[in-house]
Coordinates of C-alpha atoms (C1' of nucleotides) in Angstrom, one line a residue:
Chain A
M21 CA 13.5 20.5 -18.4
E22 CA 9.9 20.3 -17.6
K23 CA 7.5 22.0 -19.9
I24 CA 5.3 24.7 -18.5
Y25 CA 1.7 24.5 -19.5
K26 CA -0.6 27.5 -19.8
S27 CA -3.9 25.7 -19.8
E28 CA -5.5 22.4 -19.1
E29 CA -6.3 21.8 -22.8
E30 CA -2.7 22.2 -23.7
F31 CA -1.6 19.9 -20.9
L32 CA -4.1 17.1 -21.8
K33 CA -3.0 17.2 -25.5
D34 CA 0.5 16.3 -24.5
Y35 CA -0.4 13.9 -21.8
N36 CA 0.9 10.4 -22.2
S37 CA -0.9 7.9 -20.0
D38 CA 1.6 5.2 -20.6
D39 CA 3.9 6.6 -17.9
F40 CA 2.4 4.3 -15.4
E41 CA 2.0 0.6 -15.8
K42 CA -1.7 -0.1 -15.8
L43 CA -3.7 -2.9 -14.4
S44 CA -6.9 -4.9 -15.1
L45 CA -10.1 -4.7 -13.2
T46 CA -12.9 -7.3 -12.9
A47 CA -16.4 -7.0 -11.5
D48 CA -17.4 -10.1 -9.5
I49 CA -20.9 -10.8 -8.4
L50 CA -22.0 -12.5 -5.2
L51 CA -25.6 -13.4 -6.1
F52 CA -27.5 -14.6 -3.1
S53 CA -31.0 -16.1 -2.9
V54 CA -33.1 -18.3 -0.7
S55 CA -34.1 -21.7 -2.0
D56 CA -36.6 -24.3 -0.8
G57 CA -35.4 -27.7 0.5
G58 CA -37.9 -30.5 0.5
K59 CA -40.4 -31.5 3.1
D60 CA -39.8 -34.5 5.2
N61 CA -43.4 -34.5 6.4
Y62 CA -46.6 -33.3 4.8
R63 CA -47.3 -31.1 7.8
K64 CA -44.0 -29.4 7.9
L65 CA -42.9 -26.3 6.1
N66 CA -40.3 -26.3 3.4
E67 CA -36.9 -26.0 4.8
K68 CA -35.2 -22.8 3.5
Y69 CA -31.6 -22.5 2.4
F70 CA -29.5 -19.5 1.9
S71 CA -27.8 -20.0 -1.5
I72 CA -25.2 -18.5 -3.7
L73 CA -24.5 -18.8 -7.5
L74 CA -21.2 -20.1 -8.6
V75 CA -19.7 -20.9 -12.0
K76 CA -17.4 -23.7 -12.9
R77 CA -14.3 -22.5 -14.8
D78 CA -13.6 -24.3 -18.1
T79 CA -10.4 -22.6 -18.9
Y80 CA -7.1 -21.9 -17.2
P81 CA -6.2 -20.6 -14.8
F82 CA -8.0 -22.6 -12.1
K83 CA -9.6 -24.8 -14.7
D84 CA -12.4 -26.9 -13.1
K85 CA -12.6 -24.9 -10.0
W86 CA -15.6 -22.9 -9.0
C87 CA -15.7 -19.1 -8.9
L88 CA -18.0 -16.2 -8.7
P89 CA -19.6 -14.9 -11.9
G90 CA -17.4 -12.1 -13.1
G91 CA -15.7 -10.4 -16.0
F92 CA -13.3 -7.7 -17.0
V93 CA -14.4 -4.1 -16.9
G94 CA -14.1 -2.5 -20.3
I95 CA -12.0 0.7 -20.8
D96 CA -15.1 2.7 -21.6
E97 CA -17.4 1.0 -19.1
A98 CA -18.4 2.1 -15.6
I99 CA -17.8 -0.6 -13.0
D100 CA -21.4 -0.7 -12.1
D101 CA -22.4 -1.2 -15.7
A102 CA -19.9 -4.1 -16.0
A103 CA -21.5 -5.7 -12.9
V104 CA -24.9 -5.5 -14.4
R105 CA -23.7 -6.9 -17.7
V106 CA -21.9 -9.8 -16.0
L107 CA -24.9 -10.7 -14.0
R108 CA -27.2 -10.5 -17.0
A109 CA -24.9 -12.7 -19.0
E110 CA -24.9 -15.4 -16.4
T111 CA -28.5 -15.3 -15.2
N112 CA -30.4 -13.3 -17.8
L113 CA -31.6 -11.1 -14.9
H114 CA -31.5 -7.4 -14.7
N115 CA -33.2 -4.9 -12.4
I116 CA -31.8 -6.8 -9.4
Y117 CA -30.8 -5.3 -6.1
M118 CA -27.0 -4.8 -6.2
E119 CA -24.6 -2.9 -4.0
Q120 CA -20.8 -2.6 -4.1
L121 CA -19.2 -4.9 -1.5
Y122 CA -15.4 -4.4 -1.5
T123 CA -12.4 -4.0 -3.8
F124 CA -9.8 -6.7 -3.5
G125 CA -6.4 -5.5 -4.6
N126 CA -3.6 -7.7 -3.4
V127 CA -0.9 -8.6 -5.8
N128 CA -0.9 -12.1 -7.1
R129 CA -4.6 -12.6 -6.8
D130 CA -4.5 -13.9 -10.4
P131 CA -1.5 -15.8 -11.8
R132 CA -1.9 -14.3 -15.2
M133 CA -1.3 -10.7 -14.3
R134 CA -2.2 -8.0 -11.9
V135 CA -6.0 -8.0 -11.5
I136 CA -8.1 -5.9 -9.1
S137 CA -11.5 -7.1 -8.3
T138 CA -14.5 -5.0 -7.3
S139 CA -17.1 -7.3 -5.8
F140 CA -20.9 -6.7 -5.7
L141 CA -23.5 -8.1 -3.5
A142 CA -26.7 -9.0 -5.4
L143 CA -29.9 -10.4 -4.2
V144 CA -32.8 -12.1 -6.0
D145 CA -36.1 -13.8 -5.3
K146 CA -35.3 -17.2 -6.8
N147 CA -38.8 -17.5 -8.3
K148 CA -37.6 -14.9 -10.9
L149 CA -35.1 -17.4 -12.2
R150 CA -36.2 -20.3 -14.2
D151 CA -34.1 -22.1 -16.7
T152 CA -32.2 -19.0 -17.4
L153 CA -28.9 -19.9 -15.9
S154 CA -25.9 -20.3 -18.1
E155 CA -24.5 -23.8 -18.6
N156 CA -21.7 -23.7 -16.1
A157 CA -23.6 -21.9 -13.3
S158 CA -25.0 -23.7 -10.3
W159 CA -26.7 -22.7 -7.0
F160 CA -25.0 -23.8 -3.9
N161 CA -26.7 -24.0 -0.5
V162 CA -24.7 -22.1 2.1
M163 CA -24.1 -23.6 5.6
I164 CA -22.3 -21.5 8.1
L165 CA -20.9 -22.5 11.5
E166 CA -19.4 -19.5 13.2
D167 CA -17.7 -19.0 16.6
E168 CA -15.4 -16.2 17.9
K169 CA -12.4 -17.5 16.1
E170 CA -13.5 -19.1 12.8
I171 CA -16.2 -19.4 10.3
H172 CA -16.7 -22.8 8.7
I173 CA -18.5 -22.4 5.4
T174 CA -19.8 -25.3 3.3
L175 CA -21.4 -24.8 -0.1
D176 CA -23.4 -27.7 -1.5
N177 CA -25.1 -27.9 -4.9
G178 CA -26.3 -31.5 -4.5
N179 CA -23.5 -33.0 -6.5
E180 CA -20.5 -31.3 -5.0
K181 CA -19.5 -29.9 -1.7
I182 CA -17.1 -27.0 -1.3
S183 CA -15.9 -26.2 2.2
F184 CA -13.3 -24.0 3.7
I185 CA -12.5 -22.2 7.0
A186 CA -12.1 -18.5 7.4
V187 CA -10.0 -17.7 10.5
K188 CA -10.9 -14.3 11.9
K189 CA -8.1 -11.9 12.5
L190 CA -9.2 -9.0 14.5
I191 CA -8.1 -5.7 12.9
S192 CA -9.9 -3.4 15.2
K193 CA -12.0 -4.4 18.2
S194 CA -13.5 -1.0 18.4
T195 CA -15.0 -1.2 15.0
E196 CA -15.5 -5.0 15.0
R197 CA -13.6 -5.3 11.7
Y198 CA -12.1 -8.6 10.8
D199 CA -9.7 -9.8 8.2
Y200 CA -9.9 -13.4 7.3
E201 CA -7.3 -16.0 6.6
I202 CA -8.6 -18.8 4.4
K203 CA -7.7 -22.3 5.2
N204 CA -8.5 -25.7 3.6
N205 CA -9.8 -24.3 0.4
D206 CA -9.2 -26.5 -2.6
K207 CA -12.2 -25.9 -4.8
L208 CA -12.6 -22.2 -5.2
A209 CA -10.6 -20.2 -7.7
F210 CA -8.6 -17.0 -7.0
D211 CA -9.3 -15.4 -3.6
H212 CA -13.0 -16.0 -4.0
A213 CA -13.3 -17.9 -0.7
L214 CA -12.3 -14.6 0.9
V215 CA -14.7 -12.7 -1.2
I216 CA -17.6 -15.0 -0.3
T217 CA -16.7 -14.8 3.4
T218 CA -16.7 -11.0 3.2
G219 CA -20.0 -11.0 1.4
I220 CA -21.7 -13.4 3.9
S221 CA -20.5 -11.3 6.8
R222 CA -21.8 -8.1 5.3
L223 CA -25.1 -9.6 4.5
K224 CA -25.5 -11.1 8.0
N225 CA -24.7 -7.7 9.4
K226 CA -27.0 -5.7 7.2
V227 CA -30.0 -8.0 7.8
N228 CA -30.2 -6.5 11.3
Y229 CA -30.5 -2.8 10.3
T230 CA -31.9 -2.7 6.8
D231 CA -34.8 -4.3 4.9
I232 CA -32.4 -6.0 2.6
V233 CA -34.0 -9.5 2.9
F234 CA -37.1 -8.4 1.1
H235 CA -35.1 -8.4 -2.1
M236 CA -34.9 -12.2 -1.7
M237 CA -38.6 -12.6 -1.1
P238 CA -41.4 -13.1 -3.7
E239 CA -44.1 -10.6 -3.9
Y240 CA -46.4 -12.5 -1.5
F241 CA -45.1 -14.3 1.4
T242 CA -46.2 -15.5 4.9
L243 CA -44.6 -14.2 8.0
G244 CA -43.4 -17.7 8.8
E245 CA -41.5 -17.8 5.5
L246 CA -40.1 -14.4 6.1
Q247 CA -39.0 -15.4 9.6
Q248 CA -37.3 -18.5 8.1
V249 CA -35.2 -16.4 5.8
Y250 CA -34.1 -14.2 8.6
E251 CA -33.3 -17.3 10.7
V252 CA -31.3 -19.0 8.0
I253 CA -29.2 -15.9 7.3
L254 CA -28.6 -15.1 10.9
G255 CA -28.1 -18.7 11.8
K256 CA -30.3 -18.7 14.8
K257 CA -34.0 -19.1 15.8
L258 CA -36.1 -16.0 16.5
L259 CA -39.1 -15.7 18.8
D260 CA -42.4 -15.3 17.0
P261 CA -43.9 -12.4 18.8
A262 CA -40.7 -10.4 18.8
F263 CA -40.1 -11.0 15.1
R264 CA -43.6 -9.9 14.3
R265 CA -43.3 -6.8 16.3
I266 CA -40.1 -5.8 14.5
I267 CA -41.3 -6.3 11.0
A268 CA -44.9 -5.2 11.6
D269 CA -44.5 -1.8 10.0
K270 CA -42.4 -3.1 7.1
V271 CA -45.1 -5.4 5.7
E272 CA -48.8 -5.1 4.8
K273 CA -51.5 -7.7 5.1
T274 CA -53.2 -8.8 1.9
N275 CA -56.5 -10.6 1.6
K276 CA -54.8 -13.7 0.2
M277 CA -54.2 -16.8 2.3
K278 CA -51.8 -19.7 1.9
T279 CA -53.7 -22.9 2.3
G280 CA -53.1 -26.6 1.8
E281 CA -50.2 -26.9 4.2
G282 CA -51.4 -29.5 6.7
H283 CA -51.9 -26.9 9.4
R284 CA -53.7 -23.6 9.9
P285 CA -53.5 -21.4 6.8
S286 CA -51.5 -18.3 6.9
V287 CA -52.1 -14.8 5.7
L288 CA -50.0 -13.6 2.8
F289 CA -48.1 -10.3 3.3
R290 CA -46.4 -8.0 1.0
Y291 CA -43.5 -5.6 1.5
K292 CA -44.7 -2.1 2.4
K293 CA -42.7 0.5 0.5
Chain B
M13 CA -8.0 -22.5 -34.0
E14 CA -7.8 -22.4 -30.2
K15 CA -4.9 -24.1 -28.6
I16 CA -5.7 -26.8 -26.1
Y17 CA -3.6 -26.5 -22.9
K18 CA -2.8 -29.5 -20.8
S19 CA -1.8 -27.7 -17.6
E20 CA -2.0 -24.3 -15.9
E21 CA 1.7 -23.8 -16.2
E22 CA 1.6 -24.2 -20.0
F23 CA -1.3 -21.9 -20.3
L24 CA 0.3 -19.2 -18.2
K25 CA 3.5 -19.3 -20.2
D26 CA 1.6 -18.4 -23.4
Y27 CA -0.8 -15.9 -21.8
N28 CA -0.7 -12.4 -23.2
S29 CA -2.3 -10.0 -20.8
D30 CA -2.4 -7.3 -23.5
D31 CA -5.7 -8.7 -24.9
F32 CA -7.6 -6.3 -22.7
E33 CA -7.1 -2.6 -22.5
K34 CA -6.0 -1.8 -19.0
L35 CA -6.7 1.0 -16.7
S36 CA -5.2 3.0 -13.9
L37 CA -6.0 2.8 -10.2
T38 CA -5.5 5.4 -7.5
A39 CA -5.9 5.2 -3.8
D40 CA -7.4 8.4 -2.3
I41 CA -7.5 9.1 1.4
L42 CA -10.2 10.9 3.4
L43 CA -8.3 11.8 6.5
F44 CA -10.6 13.1 9.2
S45 CA -9.8 14.6 12.6
V46 CA -11.2 16.9 15.2
S47 CA -9.7 20.3 15.8
D48 CA -10.2 22.9 18.4
G49 CA -11.6 26.3 17.6
G50 CA -10.9 29.2 19.9
K51 CA -12.7 30.2 23.1
D52 CA -14.8 33.3 23.0
N53 CA -15.0 33.3 26.8
Y54 CA -12.5 32.1 29.4
R55 CA -15.3 30.0 31.0
K56 CA -16.3 28.2 27.8
L57 CA -14.9 25.0 26.4
N58 CA -13.0 25.0 23.1
E59 CA -15.4 24.6 20.3
K60 CA -14.7 21.4 18.4
Y61 CA -14.6 21.1 14.6
F62 CA -14.8 18.0 12.5
S63 CA -12.1 18.4 9.9
I64 CA -10.6 16.9 6.7
L65 CA -7.3 17.1 5.0
L66 CA -7.1 18.4 1.5
V67 CA -4.3 19.1 -0.9
K68 CA -4.0 21.9 -3.4
R69 CA -3.1 20.7 -6.9
D70 CA -0.2 22.4 -8.5
T71 CA -0.3 20.6 -11.8
Y72 CA -2.9 19.9 -14.5
P73 CA -5.5 18.6 -14.6
F74 CA -7.5 20.7 -12.1
K75 CA -4.6 22.9 -11.4
D76 CA -5.2 25.1 -8.3
K77 CA -8.2 23.1 -7.2
W78 CA -8.3 21.2 -4.0
C79 CA -8.4 17.4 -3.9
L80 CA -8.0 14.4 -1.6
P81 CA -4.4 13.2 -0.9
G82 CA -4.0 10.3 -3.3
G83 CA -1.7 8.5 -5.7
F84 CA -1.5 5.8 -8.3
V85 CA -1.3 2.2 -7.2
G86 CA 1.8 0.5 -8.5
I87 CA 1.7 -2.6 -10.5
D88 CA 3.4 -4.6 -7.8
E89 CA 1.7 -2.9 -4.9
A90 CA -1.4 -3.9 -2.9
I91 CA -4.1 -1.2 -2.8
D92 CA -3.9 -1.1 1.0
D93 CA -0.2 -0.6 0.8
A94 CA -0.6 2.3 -1.7
A95 CA -3.1 3.9 0.7
V96 CA -0.6 3.7 3.6
R97 CA 2.2 5.1 1.4
V98 CA 0.1 8.0 0.2
L99 CA -1.0 9.0 3.6
R100 CA 2.5 8.8 4.9
A101 CA 3.9 10.9 2.1
E102 CA 1.3 13.6 2.9
T103 CA 1.3 13.6 6.7
N104 CA 4.3 11.6 7.8
L105 CA 1.8 9.5 9.7
H106 CA 1.6 5.7 9.8
N107 CA -0.2 3.3 12.1
I108 CA -3.4 5.2 11.6
Y109 CA -6.9 3.8 11.6
M110 CA -7.9 3.2 8.0
E111 CA -10.7 1.3 6.2
Q112 CA -11.7 1.0 2.6
L113 CA -14.6 3.2 1.8
Y114 CA -15.7 2.8 -1.8
T115 CA -14.4 2.3 -5.3
F116 CA -15.4 5.0 -7.8
G117 CA -15.4 3.7 -11.3
N118 CA -17.3 5.9 -13.6
V119 CA -15.8 6.7 -17.0
N120 CA -14.4 10.3 -17.4
R121 CA -13.6 10.8 -13.8
D122 CA -10.3 12.0 -14.9
P123 CA -9.8 13.9 -18.2
R124 CA -6.4 12.3 -18.8
M125 CA -7.5 8.7 -19.1
R126 CA -9.6 6.0 -17.5
V127 CA -8.8 6.1 -13.7
I128 CA -10.5 4.1 -11.0
S129 CA -10.3 5.3 -7.5
T130 CA -10.5 3.3 -4.3
S131 CA -11.1 5.6 -1.4
F132 CA -10.1 5.0 2.2
L133 CA -11.4 6.5 5.4
A134 CA -8.6 7.4 7.8
L135 CA -8.9 8.9 11.3
V136 CA -6.3 10.6 13.5
D137 CA -6.0 12.3 16.7
K138 CA -4.8 15.7 15.6
N139 CA -2.4 16.0 18.4
K140 CA -0.3 13.4 16.7
L141 CA 0.3 15.8 13.8
R142 CA 2.7 18.7 14.3
D143 CA 4.4 20.5 11.5
T144 CA 4.5 17.3 9.5
L145 CA 2.1 18.3 6.8
S146 CA 3.4 18.5 3.3
E147 CA 3.4 22.0 1.8
N148 CA 0.2 21.9 -0.2
A149 CA -1.9 20.2 2.4
S150 CA -4.3 22.0 4.6
W151 CA -7.0 21.1 7.2
F152 CA -10.5 22.2 6.5
N153 CA -13.3 22.4 9.1
V154 CA -16.3 20.6 7.9
M155 CA -19.8 22.1 8.3
I156 CA -22.8 20.0 7.4
L157 CA -26.4 21.0 6.9
E158 CA -28.6 18.1 6.1
D159 CA -32.2 17.6 5.4
E160 CA -34.2 14.8 3.6
K161 CA -33.3 16.0 0.2
E162 CA -29.9 17.6 0.3
I163 CA -26.6 17.9 2.1
H164 CA -24.9 21.3 2.1
I165 CA -21.3 20.9 2.9
T166 CA -18.9 23.7 3.5
L167 CA -15.1 23.2 4.1
D168 CA -13.1 26.1 5.5
N169 CA -9.4 26.3 6.2
G170 CA -9.5 29.9 7.5
N171 CA -8.4 31.4 4.1
E172 CA -10.6 29.6 1.7
K173 CA -14.2 28.3 1.7
I174 CA -15.2 25.4 -0.4
S175 CA -18.9 24.6 -0.6
F176 CA -21.2 22.4 -2.6
I177 CA -24.5 20.7 -2.4
A178 CA -25.1 16.9 -2.6
V179 CA -28.6 16.1 -3.8
K180 CA -29.8 12.8 -2.4
K181 CA -31.2 10.4 -4.9
L182 CA -32.8 7.4 -3.2
I183 CA -31.6 4.2 -4.7
S184 CA -33.4 1.9 -2.3
K185 CA -35.6 3.0 0.5
S186 CA -35.4 -0.4 2.1
T187 CA -31.7 -0.2 2.6
E188 CA -31.5 3.5 2.9
R189 CA -28.9 3.8 0.2
Y190 CA -28.4 7.1 -1.5
D191 CA -26.6 8.2 -4.5
Y192 CA -25.6 11.8 -4.7
E193 CA -25.7 14.4 -7.4
I194 CA -23.2 17.1 -6.8
K195 CA -24.2 20.7 -7.5
N196 CA -22.4 24.1 -7.2
N197 CA -18.9 22.6 -6.9
D198 CA -16.2 24.7 -8.4
K199 CA -13.2 24.2 -6.1
L200 CA -12.8 20.5 -5.8
A201 CA -11.0 18.4 -8.4
F202 CA -12.3 15.2 -10.1
D203 CA -15.3 13.7 -8.4
H204 CA -13.9 14.3 -5.0
A205 CA -16.9 16.2 -3.8
L206 CA -18.8 13.0 -4.2
V207 CA -16.1 11.0 -2.5
I208 CA -16.2 13.4 0.5
T209 CA -20.0 13.2 0.7
T210 CA -19.8 9.4 0.7
G211 CA -17.1 9.4 3.4
I212 CA -19.0 11.8 5.7
S213 CA -22.2 9.8 5.4
R214 CA -20.4 6.6 6.2
L215 CA -18.7 8.1 9.2
K216 CA -21.9 9.6 10.5
N217 CA -23.5 6.3 10.2
K218 CA -20.6 4.3 11.8
V219 CA -20.4 6.6 14.8
N220 CA -23.7 5.1 16.0
Y221 CA -22.7 1.5 16.1
T222 CA -18.9 1.4 16.4
D223 CA -16.2 2.9 18.6
I224 CA -14.7 4.6 15.6
V225 CA -14.5 8.1 17.2
F226 CA -11.9 7.0 19.7
H227 CA -9.4 7.0 16.8
M228 CA -9.8 10.7 16.7
M229 CA -9.3 11.2 20.5
P230 CA -6.1 11.8 22.3
E231 CA -5.1 9.2 25.0
Y232 CA -6.7 11.2 27.8
F233 CA -9.9 13.1 27.4
T234 CA -12.9 14.3 29.4
L235 CA -16.4 13.0 28.8
G236 CA -17.4 16.5 27.8
E237 CA -14.8 16.5 25.0
L238 CA -15.8 13.1 23.9
Q239 CA -19.5 14.1 23.8
Q240 CA -18.5 17.2 21.8
V241 CA -16.9 15.1 19.1
Y242 CA -20.0 12.9 18.8
E243 CA -22.1 16.0 18.6
V244 CA -20.1 17.6 15.9
I245 CA -20.1 14.5 13.7
L246 CA -23.7 13.7 14.2
G247 CA -24.7 17.4 13.9
K248 CA -26.9 17.4 17.0
K249 CA -26.8 17.9 20.7
L250 CA -26.9 14.8 23.0
L251 CA -28.3 14.6 26.5
D252 CA -25.6 14.2 29.1
P253 CA -27.0 11.3 31.2
A254 CA -27.9 9.3 28.1
F255 CA -24.5 9.8 26.5
R256 CA -22.7 8.8 29.7
R257 CA -24.7 5.6 30.0
I258 CA -24.0 4.6 26.4
I259 CA -20.2 5.2 26.5
A260 CA -19.8 4.0 30.2
D261 CA -18.4 0.6 29.4
K262 CA -16.2 1.9 26.6
V263 CA -14.1 4.2 28.7
E264 CA -12.2 3.9 32.0
K265 CA -11.6 6.6 34.6
T266 CA -8.1 7.7 35.3
N267 CA -6.9 9.5 38.4
K268 CA -6.0 12.5 36.3
M269 CA -8.1 15.7 36.2
K270 CA -8.4 18.5 33.8
T271 CA -8.2 21.8 35.7
G272 CA -7.9 25.5 35.0
E273 CA -11.0 25.7 32.9
G274 CA -13.1 28.4 34.7
H275 CA -15.5 25.8 35.9
R276 CA -15.6 22.5 37.8
P277 CA -12.6 20.3 36.8
S278 CA -13.3 17.2 34.9
V279 CA -12.0 13.6 35.3
L280 CA -9.8 12.4 32.4
F281 CA -10.9 9.1 30.9
R282 CA -9.1 6.7 28.6
Y283 CA -10.5 4.3 25.9
K284 CA -11.0 0.9 27.4
K285 CA -9.8 -1.8 25.0
Chain C
dC23 C1' -21.1 35.8 43.9
dT24 C1' -21.5 34.2 38.9
dA25 C1' -21.2 31.8 34.8
dA26 C1' -20.1 27.6 32.9
dT27 C1' -19.4 23.0 32.8
dA28 C1' -19.2 18.3 35.6
dG29 C1' -21.7 14.8 37.2
dT30 C1' -25.9 12.2 39.3
dG31 C1' -30.7 10.6 40.5
dT32 C1' -35.0 9.4 39.0
dC33 C1' -39.2 9.2 36.5
dT34 C1' -41.2 7.7 32.2
dA35 C1' -41.6 5.8 27.6
dT36 C1' -40.2 2.7 24.5
dT37 C1' -38.3 -1.6 23.0
dA38 C1' -36.7 -6.5 23.5
dG39 C1' -37.1 -11.2 25.5
dA40 C1' -39.8 -14.9 27.2
dC41 C1' -43.5 -17.9 27.7
dA42 C1' -48.1 -19.5 27.5
dG43 C1' -52.0 -19.7 25.4
dT44 C1' -55.7 -20.0 21.6
dA45 C1' -56.9 -20.9 16.5
dT46 C1' -57.3 -23.6 12.5
dG47 C1' -56.2 -26.1 8.6
dT48 C1' -54.9 -31.3 6.5
dT49 C1' -54.5 -36.0 6.9
Chain D
dA25 C1' -58.3 -36.6 16.9
dA26 C1' -53.5 -35.2 16.2
dC27 C1' -50.0 -32.6 14.4
dA28 C1' -47.9 -28.6 13.0
dT29 C1' -47.9 -24.1 12.3
dA30 C1' -50.5 -19.3 12.8
dC31 C1' -51.2 -15.8 15.7
dT32 C1' -52.0 -13.1 20.1
dG33 C1' -51.7 -11.6 25.1
dT34 C1' -49.1 -10.4 28.7
dC35 C1' -45.5 -10.1 32.1
dT36 C1' -40.7 -8.8 32.7
dA37 C1' -36.2 -6.9 31.7
dA38 C1' -33.5 -3.7 29.5
dT39 C1' -32.7 0.5 27.1
dA40 C1' -33.5 5.3 25.8
dG41 C1' -35.3 10.1 26.6
dA42 C1' -36.1 13.9 29.5
dC43 C1' -35.6 16.8 33.2
dA44 C1' -34.1 18.5 37.6
dC45 C1' -30.8 18.8 40.8
dT46 C1' -26.1 19.2 43.2
dA47 C1' -20.9 20.1 42.8
dT48 C1' -16.9 22.8 41.8
dT49 C1' -13.9 25.8 39.7
dA50 C1' -11.7 30.7 37.8
dG51 C1' -12.4 35.1 37.9

DNA sequence: CTAATAGTGTCTATTAGACAGTATGTT
DNA sequence: AACATACTGTCTAATAGACACTATTAG
């Protein structure tokens, strides 16, 4: 017969939490940034690449595959704190923009046991990172080819190329929500190809209605550089006057100039808070 | 000394998942709908209310407080499947629009033990529900008063009023992200006042750039009714011609009319997929 | 007739897209 | 001088906001 409790204290004293089989939770970080490619020509601007930080696994499971920086959430640790801790361990960075992305909770994500993963979207200005990466971590440039049916994503760190296809499956046309089926993935561990796809989609989307990109910019930047970052994330060219109109009230002019570029010098701007 | 594994199979055979202390996960559902209030006047339209389903707890902890329908995620059950199961148990509904909202993972959310909660936003047309609610469940009309600093939320099911204040704490102006500190809550269990606040904010936001409201509409509706739903969620009046322009290509006219309303009859429309 | 909503026409203000032009540095 | 980018002016198209007007029903 079930015992009748008279108070919450009494109930909690008796409570045995082992009645349910518990599970493990990880916090995984999608750290995005923008990096400079080289110049092919002294006059031209640096090409910008959208890039993501990955870590090579040195233990089983998925030994020698790449994955997102991540780690288990401690029993006495908030998820957000775990995310901060993991990012700091991998990059020595803190005080970085970070938001929760999505929680992936299918069974068999991890061959060891049932693991839930809460992923976080983090953005940095790459100038803040110098020689502080952990040994197995590496930045990959992200190339995205998207049409109505599929997204072809290629990640390239100079030595190694990772590519896969995310096939869009429309969940709801009305809300433009997609699920993705990952194909041709052989270098990314777990379901991280799916996590990366989800993160890139969210970022592309947010760029249009938030000021999120400024978290990837250094303190001083030219409008041309800012425009390049928008272009590389959105995957399309923007018209100069329209772009300047839109960001006009988000930035403020400084009295600094960027010179020595083989063409007319450009005014340096700063994000206006 | 650490054992060196030659293959993933060998590694997995030895793997003991009890090295980490595990935690519990629940799926909690925010089921929103729109309900009709009465008419004060034979000529007037039914007043519309935005409403949410809550359940009264009959066991500890938080006995006799209200909470969101929810339940533990099984060890062999995907989070999404758990969400569907929970919703069905409470309402007998399935095939309902549902999207993941947010994962709440602070410590001490639950006095029993460490529990993580993944919340889901679900929307129904209330006409689909008739006498199928579980005994402890009840619909509450939602009233929202929002300014730059606070959101005052009142939930009312006719018998009981639940109200609390969510104080906005700006995380990032650039991305317009807020965290909320809940004050004056004494009738909602766990951190569910925070979950509800987060859900309402998300919904208010999504109404502007998705077709999400159609999930709360019956198959046939007048444009006046549709506009009322937008107004009640957004908490402001809209201008007729502007509203009609915006939704013009999302709906299609039918040859049905709604009559008997004490004023000019109105054409019934249908969502255009 | 009256109150109440249904539905439309139109003027204006704002925003977005497109293109052409001028400006100014380095080599 | 030539190239490449910086930066601006302006015309046009599309979208949003506001208001006024007509239409139609039950009672």
